[in-house]
Coordinates of C-alpha atoms in Angstrom, one line a residue:
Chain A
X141 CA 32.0 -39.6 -84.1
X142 CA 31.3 -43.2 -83.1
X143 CA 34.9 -43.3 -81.9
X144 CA 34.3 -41.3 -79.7
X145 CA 30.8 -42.5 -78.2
X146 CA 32.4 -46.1 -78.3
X147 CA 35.4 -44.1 -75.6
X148 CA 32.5 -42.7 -73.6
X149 CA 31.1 -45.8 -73.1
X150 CA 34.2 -46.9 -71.3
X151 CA 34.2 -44.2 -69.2
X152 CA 31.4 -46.0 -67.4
X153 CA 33.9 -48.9 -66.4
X154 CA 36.9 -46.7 -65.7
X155 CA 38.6 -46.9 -62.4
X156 CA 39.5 -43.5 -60.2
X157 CA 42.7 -43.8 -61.7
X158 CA 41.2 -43.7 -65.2
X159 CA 39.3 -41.2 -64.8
X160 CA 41.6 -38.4 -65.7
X161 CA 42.3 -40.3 -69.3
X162 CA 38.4 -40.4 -69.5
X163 CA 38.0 -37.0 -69.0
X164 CA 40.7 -36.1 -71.6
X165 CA 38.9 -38.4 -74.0
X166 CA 35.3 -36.2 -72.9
X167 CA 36.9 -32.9 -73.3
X168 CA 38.1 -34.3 -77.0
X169 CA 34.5 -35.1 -77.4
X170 CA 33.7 -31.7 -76.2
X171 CA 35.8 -30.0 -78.3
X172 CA 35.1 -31.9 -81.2
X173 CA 31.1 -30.8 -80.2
X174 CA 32.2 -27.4 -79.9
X175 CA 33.7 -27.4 -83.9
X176 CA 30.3 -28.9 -85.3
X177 CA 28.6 -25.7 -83.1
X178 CA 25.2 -26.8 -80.8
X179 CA 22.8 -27.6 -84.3
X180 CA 24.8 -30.7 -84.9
X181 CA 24.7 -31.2 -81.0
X182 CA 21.2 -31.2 -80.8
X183 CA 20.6 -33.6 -83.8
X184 CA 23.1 -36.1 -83.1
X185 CA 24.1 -36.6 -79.5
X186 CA 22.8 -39.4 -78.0
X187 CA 20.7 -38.1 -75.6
X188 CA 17.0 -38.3 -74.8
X189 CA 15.0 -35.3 -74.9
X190 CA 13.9 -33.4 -71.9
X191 CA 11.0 -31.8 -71.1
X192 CA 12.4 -28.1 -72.1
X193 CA 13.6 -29.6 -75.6
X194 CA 9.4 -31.0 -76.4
X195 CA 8.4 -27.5 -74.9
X196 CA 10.4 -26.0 -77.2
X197 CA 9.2 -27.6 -79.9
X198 CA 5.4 -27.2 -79.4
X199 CA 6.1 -23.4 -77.9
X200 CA 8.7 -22.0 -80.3
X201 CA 7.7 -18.8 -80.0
X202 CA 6.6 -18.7 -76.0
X203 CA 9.2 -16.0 -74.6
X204 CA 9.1 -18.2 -71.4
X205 CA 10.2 -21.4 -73.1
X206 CA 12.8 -19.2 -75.0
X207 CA 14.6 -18.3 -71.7
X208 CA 14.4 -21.5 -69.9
X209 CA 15.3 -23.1 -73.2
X210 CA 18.7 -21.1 -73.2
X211 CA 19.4 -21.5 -69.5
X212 CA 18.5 -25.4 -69.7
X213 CA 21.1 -26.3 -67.7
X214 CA 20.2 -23.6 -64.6
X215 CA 16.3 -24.7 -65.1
X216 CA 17.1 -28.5 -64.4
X217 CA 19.5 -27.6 -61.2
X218 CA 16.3 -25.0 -60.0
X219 CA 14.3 -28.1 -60.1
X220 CA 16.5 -30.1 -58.1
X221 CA 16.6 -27.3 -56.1
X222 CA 13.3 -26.4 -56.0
X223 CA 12.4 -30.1 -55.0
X224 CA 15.3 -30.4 -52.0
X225 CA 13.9 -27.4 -50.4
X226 CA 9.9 -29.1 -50.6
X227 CA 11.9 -32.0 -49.0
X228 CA 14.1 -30.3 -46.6
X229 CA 11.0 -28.3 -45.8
X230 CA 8.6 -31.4 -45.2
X231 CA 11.1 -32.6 -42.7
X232 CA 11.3 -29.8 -40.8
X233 CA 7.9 -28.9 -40.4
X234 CA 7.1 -31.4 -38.3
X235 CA 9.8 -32.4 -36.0
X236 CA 9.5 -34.3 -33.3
X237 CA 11.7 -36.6 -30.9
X238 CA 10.6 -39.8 -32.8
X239 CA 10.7 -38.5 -36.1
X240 CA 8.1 -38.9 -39.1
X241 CA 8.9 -40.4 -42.3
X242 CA 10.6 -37.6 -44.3
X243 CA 12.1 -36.2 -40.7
X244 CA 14.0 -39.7 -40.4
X245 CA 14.9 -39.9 -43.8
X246 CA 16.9 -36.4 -44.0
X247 CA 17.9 -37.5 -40.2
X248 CA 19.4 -40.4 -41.9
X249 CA 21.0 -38.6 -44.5
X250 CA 22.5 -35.9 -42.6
X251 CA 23.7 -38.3 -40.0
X252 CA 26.0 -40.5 -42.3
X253 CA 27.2 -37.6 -44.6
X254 CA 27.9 -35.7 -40.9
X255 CA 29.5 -38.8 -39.7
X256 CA 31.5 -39.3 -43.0
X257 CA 32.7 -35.8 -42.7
X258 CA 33.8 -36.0 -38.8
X259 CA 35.8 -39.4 -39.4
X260 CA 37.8 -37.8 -42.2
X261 CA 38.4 -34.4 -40.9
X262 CA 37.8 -34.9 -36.8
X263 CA 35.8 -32.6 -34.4
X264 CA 36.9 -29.2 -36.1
X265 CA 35.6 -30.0 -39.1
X266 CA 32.2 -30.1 -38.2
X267 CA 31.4 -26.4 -39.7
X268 CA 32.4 -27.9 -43.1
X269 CA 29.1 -30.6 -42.8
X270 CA 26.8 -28.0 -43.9
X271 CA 28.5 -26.5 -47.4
X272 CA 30.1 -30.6 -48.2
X273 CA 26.7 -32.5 -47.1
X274 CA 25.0 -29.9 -49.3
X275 CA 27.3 -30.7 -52.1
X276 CA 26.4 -34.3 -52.1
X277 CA 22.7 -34.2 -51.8
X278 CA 22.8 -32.0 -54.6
X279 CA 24.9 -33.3 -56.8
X280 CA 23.5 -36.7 -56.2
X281 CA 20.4 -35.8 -56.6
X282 CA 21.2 -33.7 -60.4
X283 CA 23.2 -36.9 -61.5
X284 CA 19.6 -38.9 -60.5
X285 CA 17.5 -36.0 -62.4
X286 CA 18.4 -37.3 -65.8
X287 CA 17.1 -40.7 -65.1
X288 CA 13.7 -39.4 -65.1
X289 CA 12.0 -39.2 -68.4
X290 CA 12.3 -35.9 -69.7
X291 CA 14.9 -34.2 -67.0
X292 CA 18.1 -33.8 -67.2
X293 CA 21.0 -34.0 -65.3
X294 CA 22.4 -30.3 -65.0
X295 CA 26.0 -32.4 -64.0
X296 CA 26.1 -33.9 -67.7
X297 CA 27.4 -30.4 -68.5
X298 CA 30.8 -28.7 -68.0
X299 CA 29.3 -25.4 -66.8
X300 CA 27.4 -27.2 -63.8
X301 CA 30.5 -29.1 -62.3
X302 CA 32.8 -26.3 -63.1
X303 CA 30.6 -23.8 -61.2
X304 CA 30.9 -26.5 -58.3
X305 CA 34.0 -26.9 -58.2
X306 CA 35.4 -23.3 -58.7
X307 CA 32.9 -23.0 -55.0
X308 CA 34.5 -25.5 -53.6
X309 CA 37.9 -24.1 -54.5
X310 CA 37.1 -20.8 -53.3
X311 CA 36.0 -22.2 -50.4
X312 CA 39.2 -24.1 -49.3
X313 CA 41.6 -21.6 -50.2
X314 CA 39.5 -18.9 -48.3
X315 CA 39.3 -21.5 -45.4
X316 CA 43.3 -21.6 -46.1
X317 CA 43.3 -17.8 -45.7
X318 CA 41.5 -17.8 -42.8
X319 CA 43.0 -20.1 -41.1
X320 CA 46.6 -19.7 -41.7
X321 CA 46.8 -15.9 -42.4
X322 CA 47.8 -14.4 -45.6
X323 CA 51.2 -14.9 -44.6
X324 CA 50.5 -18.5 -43.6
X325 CA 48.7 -19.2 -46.1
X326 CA 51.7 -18.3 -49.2
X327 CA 54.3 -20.1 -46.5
X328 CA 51.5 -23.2 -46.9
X329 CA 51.8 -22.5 -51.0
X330 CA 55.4 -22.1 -50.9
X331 CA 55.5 -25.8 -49.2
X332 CA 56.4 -24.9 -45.7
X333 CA 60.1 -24.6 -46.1
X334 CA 62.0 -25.5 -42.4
X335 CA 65.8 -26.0 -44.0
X336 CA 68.4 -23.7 -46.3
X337 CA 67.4 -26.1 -49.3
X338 CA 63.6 -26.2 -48.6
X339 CA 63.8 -22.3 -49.0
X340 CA 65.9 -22.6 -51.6
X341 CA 63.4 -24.7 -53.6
X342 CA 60.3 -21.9 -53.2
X343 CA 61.0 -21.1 -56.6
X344 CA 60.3 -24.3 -57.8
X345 CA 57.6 -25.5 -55.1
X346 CA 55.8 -22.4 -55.4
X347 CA 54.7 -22.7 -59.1
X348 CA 54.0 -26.2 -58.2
X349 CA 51.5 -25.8 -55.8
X350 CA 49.8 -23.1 -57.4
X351 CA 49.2 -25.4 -60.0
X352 CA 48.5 -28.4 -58.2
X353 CA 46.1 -26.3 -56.2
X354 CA 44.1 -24.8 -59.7
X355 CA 44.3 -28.2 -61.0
X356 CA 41.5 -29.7 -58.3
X357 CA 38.7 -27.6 -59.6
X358 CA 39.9 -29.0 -62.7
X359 CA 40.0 -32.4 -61.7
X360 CA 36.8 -32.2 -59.6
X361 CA 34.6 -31.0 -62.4
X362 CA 35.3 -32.9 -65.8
X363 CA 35.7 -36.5 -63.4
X364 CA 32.0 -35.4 -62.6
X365 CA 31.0 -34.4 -66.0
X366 CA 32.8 -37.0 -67.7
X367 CA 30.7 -39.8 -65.6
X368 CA 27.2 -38.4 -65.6
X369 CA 27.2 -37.4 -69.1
X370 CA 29.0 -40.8 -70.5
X371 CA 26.5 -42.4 -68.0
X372 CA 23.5 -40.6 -69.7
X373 CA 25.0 -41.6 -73.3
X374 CA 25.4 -44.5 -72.6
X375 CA 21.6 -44.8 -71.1
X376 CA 20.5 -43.0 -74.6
X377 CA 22.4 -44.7 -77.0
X378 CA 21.2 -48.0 -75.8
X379 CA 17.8 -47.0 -75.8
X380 CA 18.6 -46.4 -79.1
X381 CA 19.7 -49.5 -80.0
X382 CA 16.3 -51.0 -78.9
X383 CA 14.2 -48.5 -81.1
X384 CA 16.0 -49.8 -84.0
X385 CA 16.0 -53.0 -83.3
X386 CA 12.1 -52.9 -83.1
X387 CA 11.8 -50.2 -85.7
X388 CA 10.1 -53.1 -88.3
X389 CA 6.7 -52.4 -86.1
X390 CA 7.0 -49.2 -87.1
X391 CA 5.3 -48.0 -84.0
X392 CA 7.5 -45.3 -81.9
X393 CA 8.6 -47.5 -79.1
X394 CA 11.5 -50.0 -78.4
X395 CA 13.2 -52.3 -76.1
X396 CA 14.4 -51.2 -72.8
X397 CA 17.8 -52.1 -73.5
X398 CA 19.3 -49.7 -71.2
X399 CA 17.0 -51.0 -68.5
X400 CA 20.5 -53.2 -66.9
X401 CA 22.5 -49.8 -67.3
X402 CA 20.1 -48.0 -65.1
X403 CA 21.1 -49.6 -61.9
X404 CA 24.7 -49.1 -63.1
X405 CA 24.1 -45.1 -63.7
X406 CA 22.7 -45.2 -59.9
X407 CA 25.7 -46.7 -59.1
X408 CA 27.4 -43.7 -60.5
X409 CA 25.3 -40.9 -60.0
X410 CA 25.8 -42.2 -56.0
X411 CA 29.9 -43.1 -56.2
X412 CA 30.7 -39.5 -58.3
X413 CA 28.8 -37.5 -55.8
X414 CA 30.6 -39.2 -53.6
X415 CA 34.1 -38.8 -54.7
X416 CA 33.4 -35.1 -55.4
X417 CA 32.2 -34.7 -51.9
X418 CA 34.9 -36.6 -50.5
X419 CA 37.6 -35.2 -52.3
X420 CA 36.3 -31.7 -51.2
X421 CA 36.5 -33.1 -47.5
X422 CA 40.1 -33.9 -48.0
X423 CA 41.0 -30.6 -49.3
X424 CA 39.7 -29.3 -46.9
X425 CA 41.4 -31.8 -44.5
X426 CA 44.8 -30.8 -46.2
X427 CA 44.3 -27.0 -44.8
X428 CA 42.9 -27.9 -41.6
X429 CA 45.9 -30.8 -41.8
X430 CA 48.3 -28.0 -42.3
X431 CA 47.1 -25.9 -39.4
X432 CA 47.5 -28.7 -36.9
X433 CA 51.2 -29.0 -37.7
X434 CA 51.9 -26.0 -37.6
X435 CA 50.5 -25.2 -34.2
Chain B
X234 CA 7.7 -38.6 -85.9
X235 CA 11.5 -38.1 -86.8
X236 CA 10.4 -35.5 -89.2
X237 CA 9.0 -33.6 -86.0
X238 CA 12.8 -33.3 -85.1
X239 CA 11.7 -35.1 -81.5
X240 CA 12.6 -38.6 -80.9
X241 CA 9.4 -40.2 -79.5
X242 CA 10.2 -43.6 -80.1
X243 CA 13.4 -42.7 -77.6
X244 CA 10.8 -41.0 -74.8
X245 CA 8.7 -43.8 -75.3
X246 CA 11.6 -46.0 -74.8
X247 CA 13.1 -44.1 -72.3
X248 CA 9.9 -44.5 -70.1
X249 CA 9.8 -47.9 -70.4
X250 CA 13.0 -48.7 -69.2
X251 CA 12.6 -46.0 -66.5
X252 CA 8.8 -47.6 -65.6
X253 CA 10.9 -51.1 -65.5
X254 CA 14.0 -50.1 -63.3
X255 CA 11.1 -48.4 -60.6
X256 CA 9.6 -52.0 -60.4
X257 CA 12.5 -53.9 -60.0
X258 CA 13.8 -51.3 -57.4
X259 CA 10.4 -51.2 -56.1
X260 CA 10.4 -55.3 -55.5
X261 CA 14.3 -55.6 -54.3
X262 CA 15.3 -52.1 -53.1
X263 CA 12.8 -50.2 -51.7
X264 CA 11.7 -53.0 -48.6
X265 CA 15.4 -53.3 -47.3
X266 CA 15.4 -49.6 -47.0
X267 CA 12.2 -49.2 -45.9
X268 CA 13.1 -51.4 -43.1
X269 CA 16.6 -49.6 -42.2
X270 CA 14.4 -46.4 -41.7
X271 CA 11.9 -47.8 -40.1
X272 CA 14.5 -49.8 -37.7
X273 CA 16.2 -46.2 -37.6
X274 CA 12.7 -44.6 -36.3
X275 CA 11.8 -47.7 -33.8
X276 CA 15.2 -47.7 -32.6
X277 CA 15.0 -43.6 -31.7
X278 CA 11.6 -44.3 -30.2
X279 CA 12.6 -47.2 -28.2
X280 CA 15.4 -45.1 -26.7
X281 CA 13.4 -42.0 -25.9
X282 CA 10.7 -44.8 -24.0
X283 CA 13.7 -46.1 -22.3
X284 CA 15.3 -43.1 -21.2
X285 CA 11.2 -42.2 -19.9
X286 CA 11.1 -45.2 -18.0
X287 CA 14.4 -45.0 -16.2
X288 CA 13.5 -41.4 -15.5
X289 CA 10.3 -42.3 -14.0
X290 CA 11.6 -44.7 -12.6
X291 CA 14.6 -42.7 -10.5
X292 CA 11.8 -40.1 -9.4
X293 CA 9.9 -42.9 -8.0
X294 CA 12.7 -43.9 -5.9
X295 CA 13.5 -40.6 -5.4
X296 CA 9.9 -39.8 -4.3
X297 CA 10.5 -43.1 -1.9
X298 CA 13.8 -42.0 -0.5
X299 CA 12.0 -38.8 0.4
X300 CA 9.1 -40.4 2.2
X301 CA 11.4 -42.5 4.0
X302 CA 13.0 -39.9 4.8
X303 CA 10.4 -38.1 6.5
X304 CA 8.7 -41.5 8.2
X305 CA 12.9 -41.8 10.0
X306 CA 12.6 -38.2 11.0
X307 CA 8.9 -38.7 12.3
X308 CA 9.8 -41.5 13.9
X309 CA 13.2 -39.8 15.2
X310 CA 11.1 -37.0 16.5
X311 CA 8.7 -39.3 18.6
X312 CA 11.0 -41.6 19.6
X313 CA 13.0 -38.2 21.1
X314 CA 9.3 -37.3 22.5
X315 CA 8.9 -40.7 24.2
X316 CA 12.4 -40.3 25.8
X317 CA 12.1 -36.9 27.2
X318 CA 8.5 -38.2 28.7
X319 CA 10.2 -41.1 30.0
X320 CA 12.9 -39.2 31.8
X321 CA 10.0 -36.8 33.3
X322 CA 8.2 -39.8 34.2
X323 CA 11.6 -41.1 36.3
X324 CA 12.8 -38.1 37.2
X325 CA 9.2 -38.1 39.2
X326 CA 9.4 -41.1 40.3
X327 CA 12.6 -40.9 41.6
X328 CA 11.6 -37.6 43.6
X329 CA 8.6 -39.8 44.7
X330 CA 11.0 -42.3 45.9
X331 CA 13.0 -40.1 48.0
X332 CA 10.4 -38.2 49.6
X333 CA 8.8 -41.9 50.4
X334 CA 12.6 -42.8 51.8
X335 CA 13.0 -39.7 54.0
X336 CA 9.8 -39.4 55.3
X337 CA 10.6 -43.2 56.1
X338 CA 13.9 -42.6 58.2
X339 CA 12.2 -39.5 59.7
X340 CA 10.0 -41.9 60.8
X341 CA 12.8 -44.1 61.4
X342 CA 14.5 -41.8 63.7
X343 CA 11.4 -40.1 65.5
X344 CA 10.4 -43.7 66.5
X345 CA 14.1 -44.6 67.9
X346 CA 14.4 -41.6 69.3
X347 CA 11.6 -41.9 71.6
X348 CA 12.2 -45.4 72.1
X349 CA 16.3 -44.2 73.4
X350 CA 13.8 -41.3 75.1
X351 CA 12.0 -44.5 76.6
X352 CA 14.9 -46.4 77.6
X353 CA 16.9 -43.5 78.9
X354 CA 14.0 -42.5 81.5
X355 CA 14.2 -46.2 82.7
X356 CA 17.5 -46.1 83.1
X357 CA 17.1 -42.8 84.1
X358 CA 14.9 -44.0 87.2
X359 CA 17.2 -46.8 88.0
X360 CA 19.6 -44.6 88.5
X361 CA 18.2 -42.1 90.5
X362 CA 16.7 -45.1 92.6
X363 CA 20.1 -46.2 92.8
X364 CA 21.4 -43.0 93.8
X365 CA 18.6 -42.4 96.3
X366 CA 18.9 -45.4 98.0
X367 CA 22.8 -44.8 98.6
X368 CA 22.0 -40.9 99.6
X369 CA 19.4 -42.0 101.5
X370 CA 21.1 -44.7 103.2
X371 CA 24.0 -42.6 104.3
X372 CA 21.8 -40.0 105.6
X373 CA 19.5 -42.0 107.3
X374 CA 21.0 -45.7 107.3
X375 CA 21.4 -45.5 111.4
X376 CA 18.2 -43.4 112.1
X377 CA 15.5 -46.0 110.9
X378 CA 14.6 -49.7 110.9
X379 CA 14.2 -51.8 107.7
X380 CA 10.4 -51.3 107.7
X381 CA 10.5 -47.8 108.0
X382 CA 13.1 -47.4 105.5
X383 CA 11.0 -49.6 102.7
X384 CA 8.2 -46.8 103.4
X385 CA 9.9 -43.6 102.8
X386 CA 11.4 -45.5 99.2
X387 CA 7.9 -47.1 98.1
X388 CA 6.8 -43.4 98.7
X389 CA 9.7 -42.2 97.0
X390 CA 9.5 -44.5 94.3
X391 CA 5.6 -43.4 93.8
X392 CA 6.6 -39.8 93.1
X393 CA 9.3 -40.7 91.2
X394 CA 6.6 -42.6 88.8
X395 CA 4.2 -39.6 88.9
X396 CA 6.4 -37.8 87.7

């Protein structure tokens, strides 16, 4: 078991090219969770306990704590949720021409994801800005959650990021659909064959691409949980480290020893949003890519 | 507290740490980004105050362009006044003028006419003197003396005057 927490550490350090070793060594991890069933989960993995976890264990028998207890992962992303729309919603109560402190905030935001969005996918991709900015500020702000005493970042778990990613998917091969036609769009998956030998090669290409294309939800979502949950590990199981190392006092506190690792899990939380988000916008730039050349 | 199950030396821990990292961020991260935004904000409000004043400012000079507009056509519109008053003023004037000049040369001529009226009678008379003399003398030039003759003229020339 150490082994393995020792391999999440690094997945902290990893570079994007690493990350798809990482998140081999994470779903190992997983899997080796999965054997030991959730008890052993809940007893040994390094993670601090959220506010659903303490409910639960003053209000075992509450039916409310019960369900939000057992859809953990969906009560932490309502939250975040909950708390964008309170923010979205101060911003746009008051708008005016020189805007207020939250209105220039969001302004901010949306600005520079809307900018990022048009330089990588040009004017026509400005109806993606809404469903890809939305990605960002919510993924960002789930990975930031679990920095919070008692939250939890949702995007520490598999289901979370899969769910993402299998929308963002969904979306671009709709998009594809759309855009191309059905036709279009298998002549896209079939690798646009001009010459004799390119159509000769559909047999091959086609498999290929079908597999390339379900291996980016793939991709997206354990890179994203792989991070985030190595980053809250690692936050935990140095915390840990400082409650043992004061645990003489015998007094239930301990040195901040994740305190330097804090800055570097806002680093992450901020650069895995960002590469989910950007990565979406270059799937979708692929499609809209396609299009373009074929007009 | 481990025998709770709950880890509050972690929370405890955890809290710390978290209290810690919003200080630090608090002292080094949070001015610098207070600034950008409030750089951002002043930045949007010193456009919108710009963009105010240059439009004020074109309606002013589009307010002025308009009143000088109307001052060159009120000015146009006298000016024309002045010149069609002016032309009535000549054109009476030089009606005045003329009558002035004909009734002069009538004058002119009714004055040279009766001098030529004058000077014809005068001549008139010398002729007929002339003429009366030679008529006379032929009819009478052996009949009567000098003396006689001088008479009947004088007498002659008398009537002559009277009339």
């Amino acid at each position: 078991m150490n082994g393995l927490w020792l391999k999440s550490l690094s997945l902290i350090t990893t570079t994007e090219h690493e990350t798809h070793q990482a998140a081999d060594t994470l779903v190992a991890a997983a899997g080796h969770v999965a054997e030991h069933g959730g008890e052993h989960v809940a007893e040994h993995a390094p993670e601090f306990p959220n506010i659903v976890e303490i409910l639960h264990h003053y209000f075992p028998d509450s039916v409310f704590v019960q369900l939000i207890s057992d859809y953990m992962i969906v009560f932490f992303s309502l939250i975040v949720g909950l708390f964008l729309s309170l923010l979205a919603y101060a911003g746009y109560r008051k708008r005016s021409m020189i805007p207020g402190p939250a209105q220039n905030l969001m302004e901010w935001v949306v600005e520079s994801l809307s900018d990022m969005v048009i330089t990588l996918l040009g004017e026509q991709g400005r109806k993606y800005i809404p469903f890809i900015g939305s990605l960002f500020i919510y993924i960002f702000s789930m990975n930031m959650l679990g920095l919070i005493p008692g939250m939890f970042s949702s995007t520490a778990k598999l289901n979370t990021t899969l769910a993402l990613a299998l929308c963002v998917f969904l979306y671009v091969q709709w998009s594809g659909i759309r855009n191309l036609g059905i036709l279009g769009y298998f002549y896209h998956l079939a690798g646009s064959p001009k010459s004799t030998v390119e159509w000769c090669l559909v047999p091959l290409n086609l498999p290929l691409h079908v597999i390339g294309e379900l291996s980016k939800p793939v991709s997206l979502s354990l890179r994203l949980f792989g991070n985030i949950s190595g980053e809250d590990m690692l936050l935990a199981i140095f915390a840990g480290l400082g409650v043992t190392i004061l645990s003489f006092t015998h007094l239930p506190i301990g040195l901040p020893l994740q305190l330097p690792f804090i800055f570097l899990a806002i680093l992450t939380s901020f650069v895995q949003a960002l590469v989910f988000t950007l990565l979406t916008t270059i799937y979708f730039s692929l499609m809209t890519h396609h299009e373009e050349e074929h007009s | 507290m481990e025998a709770l199950g709950l880890k509050w030396d972690l929370i405890v821990t955890q809290i710390i740490g978290f209290v810690l990292a919003l200080w630090i961020l608090k002292a080094f991260a949070w001015k610098p980004l207070l600034k950008m935004l409030d750089d951002r904000r002043k930045k949007i409000a010193g456009d919108i105050d710009d963009a105010e004043k240059i439009k004020a400012e074109a309606g002013k000079i589009l307010d002025e362009y308009h009143a000088k507009l109307r001052d060159i056509e009120v000015e146009a519109r006298s000016k024309i006044q002045d010149a069609i008053s002016e032309g009535n003023r000549i054109a009476v004037e030089i009606r005045e003028n003329a009558r002035d000049e004909a009734r002069e040369i009538v004058e002119k001529s009714r004055e040279e006419l009766s001098r030529d009226i004058a000077r014809a009678r005068v001549e008139l008379r010398d002729d007929m003197v002339g003429m009366a003399i030679k008529a006379a003398e032929k009819i009478i030039s052996a009949k009567l003396d000098e003396a006689e003759q001088k008479r009947l003229l004088e007498n002659f020339l008398r009537e002559v005057d009277k009339t």
